[in-house]
Amino acid sequence: MRSPPRNTPDAIVTAVKHPSALTETPLRQPRGHTAHSTTAHRPPARTGSRGRRREETDVNGADTAFVLISAALVMLMTPALAFFYGGMVRVKSVLNMLMMSFVSLGVVSVLWVLYGYALAFGDDTGAGLLGDFAHLGFKGITPETLTGGKEGIPVFAFALFQLMFAVITPALMSGALADRVKFSAWTLFITLWVSVVYFPVAHWVWQADGWLFKLKVIDFAGGTAVHINAGIGALAAVLVVGKRAGFGKDPMRPHSLPLVVLGAGLLWFGWFGFNAGSALAANGTAANMAMNTQVATGAAMLGWLAYERIRHGAFTTLGAASGAVAGLVAITPSGAAVDAFGAILIGLVAGALCSWAVSWKFRLGYDDSLDVVGVHLVGGVAGTLLVGLLATDGGGLVQLGRQAVGAFSVMAYSFTVSWLLAKLVDRTIGFRATEDEETGGVDQAYHAETAYDFSAVGAPAAARASAVTSTPVMSRKAGKAGTTNSTTTDKKVDA
Amino acid sequence: MKLITAIVKPHQVEAVKNALQSFGVHGLTVSEASGYGRQRGHTEVYRGAEYTIDLVPKIRIEVLAEDADADDITDVIVSAAHTGKIGDGKVWVVPVETVVRVRTGERGPDAL
């Protein structure tokens, strides 16, 4: 096992995102250097010095295509998450809920180029805690730079794929803060959070010199770095921001379960990129992971539905959607380290456990509005610990111990720093919406829009007629308002 | 003249509308409504949190009629909306002082 050939199931447990480790290093023997120490400052060697390695000096087209497609799949998960959450809130804050996720695509994409990629995947500064600044602004990375030095996929493909994880992780936290935070404050919070929490933790877990990677913690696609990290961060933010007005008293029904199911379905679809794509190669590991993803997710949906039927008497649609997401979360750390029956077990446990965990908030009194803790933290911890026991290669108490160290150190770090960042935002610009803004709805308060035009319901004919006759008039008015009368539209959009 | 107002189950609206048409009613108004009667509400469960939904969705149908037709129209609505289960709704009749057709300015029974 010292140097397993890539593209074989033996490479499975290399279970790591770091390309150099994935292509050249088995899990138990992490390499003491990183991809960039060999790649970034050299042109790609088109002809190897040794003849038999000649063909390996080229870009791997199949792997590159697969990773680029996977990046696009993972990108879709952020809008999918927006719908999943958006359907669960009340009518007055749907747009805000969508925007809290969607804006992450803007913020994190820019930060990733500036310093995110360098901090997360640059050469280690020495202690396994953070990347150095050598690749700030993608410095030294060209289209010819490959992940494995003389072989592999372009670093740009790897960086794009990893960017999508950095986008969705802060977005995951938004569900916990539904209906009640200032949009400007949220944007500032995720800017700080990805910089100080996500980028370092991704380095710990996935960079070949990260301290958790060297500890041999298995986190194939982000159980620790993404789900535990976001789940505990959301809890910290909730404790700073406080409960929604009327929590536990007023009914807060989901306004559109079809949107929730649409979102869950698209998440499921995108998650094939998230999980299988983390193999960073179009190979057996990726196929095995795709299968485990499907199986665990199906089992988790059944687990959630079974718990609900026994406990609450009905098979709910929201339960099916939530169970599927819990399963996706729980199988994420395993990768192909478990077999299909391990995946079924992980799914069933996660589904049932998470459907119980979502009731904790009422007992303990924290308003984790859309159950980010109950699904992502609990599902992430369950998956991360279970793979320690169930791993087909090396699973057992020792690995369980490593998994626990990984999970709990990230929990401790993320909770502490997230709490401090939320406090910082709250003390400076104020995190929470005013009472009036919250009661009237954050959609109108911060976005000057409403999601649905109820005046049109039941009067389609009239609406159509007026649209036809008044279109020219309206456009003229709009043009005028834009130039001479802008004060009427100049509402206070954000505090 | 009378105003006949009926609160019925959403699924019965088509039946009521068709019955009124075959009876010869020329116009009616339908709107969405919500409320409760003896049936009270029902319980919904979202991730284990139970909500009692007090106000049940209903449809309100309003028909203007001449005094002589009011009883017959009421019967037509009741028989079309009847399912025999709890929550079938209610029908009531109130006197109307006058009615005006906006287009022509006609008043009283001519405007019906």
CSV table of N, CA and C in Angstrom, one decimal, chain B residues 1-91:
chain,number,residue,atom,x,y,z
B,1,MET,N,-85.3,42.5,-3.2
B,1,MET,CA,-84.2,41.7,-3.6
B,1,MET,C,-83.4,41.1,-2.5
B,2,LYS,N,-82.7,40.0,-2.7
B,2,LYS,CA,-82.0,39.4,-1.7
B,2,LYS,C,-80.5,39.1,-2.1
B,3,LEU,N,-79.7,39.1,-1.1
B,3,LEU,CA,-78.3,38.7,-1.4
B,3,LEU,C,-78.1,37.3,-0.7
B,4,ILE,N,-77.8,36.3,-1.5
B,4,ILE,CA,-77.6,35.0,-0.9
B,4,ILE,C,-76.1,34.7,-0.9
B,5,THR,N,-75.6,34.5,0.3
B,5,THR,CA,-74.2,34.2,0.5
B,5,THR,C,-74.0,32.8,1.0
B,6,ALA,N,-73.1,32.1,0.3
B,6,ALA,CA,-72.9,30.7,0.7
B,6,ALA,C,-71.4,30.5,0.9
B,7,ILE,N,-71.1,29.8,2.0
B,7,ILE,CA,-69.7,29.4,2.3
B,7,ILE,C,-69.7,27.9,2.1
B,8,VAL,N,-68.9,27.4,1.2
B,8,VAL,CA,-68.9,26.0,0.8
B,8,VAL,C,-67.4,25.5,0.8
B,9,LYS,N,-67.4,24.2,0.7
B,9,LYS,CA,-66.0,23.5,0.6
B,9,LYS,C,-65.5,23.8,-0.8
B,10,PRO,N,-64.2,24.1,-0.9
B,10,PRO,CA,-63.5,24.4,-2.2
B,10,PRO,C,-63.9,23.4,-3.3
B,11,HIS,N,-63.9,22.1,-2.9
B,11,HIS,CA,-64.2,21.1,-3.9
B,11,HIS,C,-65.6,21.1,-4.4
B,12,GLN,N,-66.5,21.8,-3.7
B,12,GLN,CA,-67.9,21.8,-4.2
B,12,GLN,C,-68.2,23.0,-5.1
B,13,VAL,N,-67.3,23.8,-5.3
B,13,VAL,CA,-67.6,25.1,-6.0
B,13,VAL,C,-68.1,24.8,-7.4
B,14,GLU,N,-67.4,23.9,-8.1
B,14,GLU,CA,-67.9,23.6,-9.5
B,14,GLU,C,-69.3,23.1,-9.5
B,15,ALA,N,-69.6,22.2,-8.6
B,15,ALA,CA,-71.0,21.6,-8.6
B,15,ALA,C,-72.0,22.7,-8.3
B,16,VAL,N,-71.7,23.6,-7.4
B,16,VAL,CA,-72.6,24.7,-7.1
B,16,VAL,C,-72.8,25.6,-8.3
B,17,LYS,N,-71.7,26.0,-8.9
B,17,LYS,CA,-71.7,26.9,-10.0
B,17,LYS,C,-72.6,26.3,-11.2
B,18,ASN,N,-72.3,25.0,-11.5
B,18,ASN,CA,-73.1,24.3,-12.5
B,18,ASN,C,-74.6,24.3,-12.2
B,19,ALA,N,-74.9,24.0,-10.9
B,19,ALA,CA,-76.3,23.9,-10.5
B,19,ALA,C,-77.0,25.3,-10.7
B,20,LEU,N,-76.3,26.3,-10.3
B,20,LEU,CA,-76.8,27.6,-10.4
B,20,LEU,C,-77.0,28.0,-11.9
B,21,GLN,N,-76.1,27.6,-12.7
B,21,GLN,CA,-76.2,28.0,-14.1
B,21,GLN,C,-77.4,27.3,-14.7
B,22,SER,N,-77.6,26.0,-14.4
B,22,SER,CA,-78.8,25.3,-15.0
B,22,SER,C,-80.1,25.8,-14.4
B,23,PHE,N,-80.0,26.4,-13.2
B,23,PHE,CA,-81.2,27.0,-12.6
B,23,PHE,C,-81.5,28.3,-13.4
B,24,GLY,N,-80.6,28.9,-14.0
B,24,GLY,CA,-80.8,30.2,-14.7
B,24,GLY,C,-80.3,31.4,-14.0
B,25,VAL,N,-79.4,31.2,-13.1
B,25,VAL,CA,-78.8,32.4,-12.5
B,25,VAL,C,-77.8,33.0,-13.5
B,26,HIS,N,-77.8,34.4,-13.6
B,26,HIS,CA,-77.0,35.0,-14.7
B,26,HIS,C,-75.7,35.4,-14.2
B,27,GLY,N,-75.5,35.7,-12.9
B,27,GLY,CA,-74.2,36.1,-12.4
B,27,GLY,C,-74.0,35.7,-11.0
B,28,LEU,N,-72.7,35.6,-10.6
B,28,LEU,CA,-72.4,35.4,-9.2
B,28,LEU,C,-71.0,35.8,-9.0
B,29,THR,N,-70.6,35.9,-7.7
B,29,THR,CA,-69.3,36.3,-7.3
B,29,THR,C,-68.7,35.2,-6.4
B,30,VAL,N,-67.4,34.9,-6.7
B,30,VAL,CA,-66.8,33.8,-5.9
B,30,VAL,C,-65.5,34.4,-5.3
B,31,SER,N,-65.3,34.1,-4.1
B,31,SER,CA,-64.0,34.6,-3.5
B,31,SER,C,-63.5,33.6,-2.5
B,32,GLU,N,-62.2,33.6,-2.3
B,32,GLU,CA,-61.5,32.7,-1.3
B,32,GLU,C,-61.8,33.2,0.1
B,33,ALA,N,-62.1,32.3,1.0
B,33,ALA,CA,-62.3,32.8,2.4
B,33,ALA,C,-61.7,31.7,3.3
B,34,SER,N,-61.6,32.1,4.5
B,34,SER,CA,-61.2,31.1,5.5
B,34,SER,C,-61.9,31.3,6.8
B,35,GLY,N,-62.1,30.3,7.6
B,35,GLY,CA,-62.8,30.5,8.8
B,35,GLY,C,-63.0,29.1,9.5
B,36,TYR,N,-63.9,29.1,10.5
B,36,TYR,CA,-64.2,27.8,11.1
B,36,TYR,C,-65.6,27.9,11.7
B,37,GLY,N,-66.2,26.7,11.8
B,37,GLY,CA,-67.5,26.6,12.4
B,37,GLY,C,-67.4,25.5,13.4
B,38,ARG,N,-68.4,24.6,13.5
B,38,ARG,CA,-68.4,23.6,14.5
B,38,ARG,C,-67.2,22.6,14.3
B,39,GLN,N,-66.9,22.5,13.0
B,39,GLN,CA,-65.8,21.6,12.7
B,39,GLN,C,-64.5,22.0,13.3
B,40,ARG,N,-64.3,23.3,13.7
B,40,ARG,CA,-63.1,23.8,14.2
B,40,ARG,C,-62.0,23.6,13.2
B,41,GLY,N,-60.7,23.6,13.6
B,41,GLY,CA,-59.6,23.5,12.6
B,41,GLY,C,-59.1,22.0,12.5
B,42,HIS,N,-57.8,21.9,12.1
B,42,HIS,CA,-57.2,20.6,12.1
B,42,HIS,C,-55.8,20.8,12.6
B,43,THR,N,-55.1,19.6,12.7
B,43,THR,CA,-53.7,19.7,13.2
B,43,THR,C,-52.7,19.4,12.1
B,44,GLU,N,-51.7,20.1,12.0
B,44,GLU,CA,-50.6,19.8,11.0
B,44,GLU,C,-49.3,19.7,11.7
B,45,VAL,N,-48.4,18.8,11.2
B,45,VAL,CA,-47.1,18.5,11.9
B,45,VAL,C,-46.0,18.9,10.9
B,46,TYR,N,-45.1,19.8,11.4
B,46,TYR,CA,-43.9,20.1,10.6
B,46,TYR,C,-42.6,19.8,11.4
B,47,ARG,N,-41.9,18.8,11.0
B,47,ARG,CA,-40.7,18.4,11.8
B,47,ARG,C,-41.0,18.2,13.2
B,48,GLY,N,-42.1,17.6,13.5
B,48,GLY,CA,-42.5,17.2,14.8
B,48,GLY,C,-43.2,18.3,15.6
B,49,ALA,N,-43.2,19.5,15.1
B,49,ALA,CA,-43.9,20.6,15.8
B,49,ALA,C,-45.4,20.6,15.3
B,50,GLU,N,-46.3,20.5,16.2
B,50,GLU,CA,-47.7,20.4,15.8
B,50,GLU,C,-48.3,21.8,15.9
B,51,TYR,N,-49.0,22.1,14.8
B,51,TYR,CA,-49.7,23.4,14.7
B,51,TYR,C,-51.2,23.1,14.6
B,52,THR,N,-52.0,23.8,15.4
B,52,THR,CA,-53.5,23.7,15.2
B,52,THR,C,-53.9,24.8,14.2
B,53,ILE,N,-54.4,24.4,13.1
B,53,ILE,CA,-54.8,25.3,12.1
B,53,ILE,C,-56.3,25.6,12.3
B,54,ASP,N,-56.6,26.8,12.9
B,54,ASP,CA,-58.0,27.2,13.2
B,54,ASP,C,-58.8,27.5,12.0
B,55,LEU,N,-58.2,28.2,11.1
B,55,LEU,CA,-59.0,28.7,9.9
B,55,LEU,C,-58.8,27.8,8.7
B,56,VAL,N,-59.9,27.3,8.3
B,56,VAL,CA,-59.9,26.3,7.2
B,56,VAL,C,-60.3,27.0,5.9
B,57,PRO,N,-59.6,26.7,4.8
B,57,PRO,CA,-59.9,27.4,3.5
B,57,PRO,C,-61.3,27.0,3.1
B,58,LYS,N,-62.1,28.1,2.6
B,58,LYS,CA,-63.4,27.9,2.1
B,58,LYS,C,-63.6,28.8,0.9
B,59,ILE,N,-64.7,28.6,0.2
B,59,ILE,CA,-65.1,29.5,-0.9
B,59,ILE,C,-66.4,30.2,-0.5
B,60,ARG,N,-66.4,31.5,-0.8
B,60,ARG,CA,-67.6,32.3,-0.6
B,60,ARG,C,-68.3,32.6,-1.9
B,61,ILE,N,-69.6,32.2,-2.1
B,61,ILE,CA,-70.3,32.4,-3.3
B,61,ILE,C,-71.4,33.4,-3.0
B,62,GLU,N,-71.5,34.5,-3.8
B,62,GLU,CA,-72.5,35.5,-3.5
B,62,GLU,C,-73.4,35.6,-4.8
B,63,VAL,N,-74.7,35.6,-4.6
B,63,VAL,CA,-75.7,35.7,-5.7
B,63,VAL,C,-76.8,36.7,-5.3
B,64,LEU,N,-77.1,37.6,-6.2
B,64,LEU,CA,-78.2,38.5,-6.0
B,64,LEU,C,-79.4,37.9,-6.7
B,65,ALA,N,-80.6,38.0,-6.1
B,65,ALA,CA,-81.8,37.4,-6.7
B,65,ALA,C,-83.0,38.2,-6.3
B,66,GLU,N,-84.1,38.0,-7.1
B,66,GLU,CA,-85.3,38.6,-6.8
B,66,GLU,C,-85.9,37.9,-5.6
B,67,ASP,N,-86.8,38.6,-4.8
B,67,ASP,CA,-87.3,37.9,-3.6
B,67,ASP,C,-87.9,36.6,-3.9
B,68,ALA,N,-88.7,36.5,-5.1
B,68,ALA,CA,-89.4,35.2,-5.3
B,68,ALA,C,-88.5,34.0,-5.6
B,69,ASP,N,-87.3,34.3,-6.1
B,69,ASP,CA,-86.3,33.2,-6.4
B,69,ASP,C,-85.4,32.8,-5.3
B,70,ALA,N,-85.4,33.6,-4.3
B,70,ALA,CA,-84.3,33.5,-3.2
B,70,ALA,C,-84.4,32.1,-2.6
B,71,ASP,N,-85.6,31.6,-2.2
B,71,ASP,CA,-85.6,30.3,-1.6
B,71,ASP,C,-85.2,29.2,-2.5
B,72,ASP,N,-85.6,29.2,-3.7
B,72,ASP,CA,-85.2,28.2,-4.7
B,72,ASP,C,-83.7,28.1,-4.9
B,73,ILE,N,-83.2,29.3,-5.1
B,73,ILE,CA,-81.7,29.4,-5.3
B,73,ILE,C,-80.9,28.8,-4.1
B,74,THR,N,-81.4,29.2,-2.9
B,74,THR,CA,-80.8,28.7,-1.6
B,74,THR,C,-80.9,27.1,-1.7
B,75,ASP,N,-82.0,26.6,-2.0
B,75,ASP,CA,-82.1,25.1,-2.1
B,75,ASP,C,-81.1,24.5,-3.1
B,76,VAL,N,-81.0,25.2,-4.2
B,76,VAL,CA,-80.1,24.7,-5.3
B,76,VAL,C,-78.7,24.6,-4.7
B,77,ILE,N,-78.3,25.7,-4.1
B,77,ILE,CA,-76.9,25.7,-3.5
B,77,ILE,C,-76.7,24.7,-2.5
B,78,VAL,N,-77.7,24.5,-1.6
B,78,VAL,CA,-77.5,23.6,-0.5
B,78,VAL,C,-77.4,22.2,-1.0
B,79,SER,N,-78.3,21.8,-2.0
B,79,SER,CA,-78.2,20.4,-2.5
B,79,SER,C,-76.9,20.2,-3.2
B,80,ALA,N,-76.4,21.2,-3.9
B,80,ALA,CA,-75.2,21.0,-4.7
B,80,ALA,C,-74.0,20.9,-3.8
B,81,ALA,N,-74.0,21.7,-2.7
B,81,ALA,CA,-72.8,21.7,-1.8
B,81,ALA,C,-72.8,20.6,-0.8
B,82,HIS,N,-73.9,19.9,-0.7
B,82,HIS,CA,-74.0,18.9,0.4
B,82,HIS,C,-73.2,17.7,0.2
B,83,THR,N,-72.3,17.3,1.2
B,83,THR,CA,-71.6,16.0,1.1
B,83,THR,C,-72.0,15.2,2.3
B,84,GLY,N,-72.6,15.8,3.3
B,84,GLY,CA,-73.0,15.1,4.5
B,84,GLY,C,-71.9,15.0,5.6
B,85,LYS,N,-70.7,15.5,5.2
B,85,LYS,CA,-69.6,15.4,6.2
B,85,LYS,C,-69.5,16.8,6.9
B,86,ILE,N,-68.9,16.8,8.1
B,86,ILE,CA,-68.7,18.0,8.8
B,86,ILE,C,-67.9,19.0,8.0
B,87,GLY,N,-68.2,20.3,8.0
B,87,GLY,CA,-67.5,21.3,7.3
B,87,GLY,C,-68.1,21.6,6.0
B,88,ASP,N,-69.4,21.2,5.7
B,88,ASP,CA,-70.0,21.5,4.4
B,88,ASP,C,-70.3,23.0,4.2
B,89,GLY,N,-70.4,23.7,5.3
B,89,GLY,CA,-70.5,25.2,5.2
B,89,GLY,C,-71.9,25.7,5.5
B,90,LYS,N,-72.2,26.9,5.1
B,90,LYS,CA,-73.5,27.6,5.5
B,90,LYS,C,-74.0,28.4,4.3
B,91,VAL,N,-75.3,28.7,4.3
B,91,VAL,CA,-75.9,29.6,3.4
B,91,VAL,C,-76.8,30.6,4.1
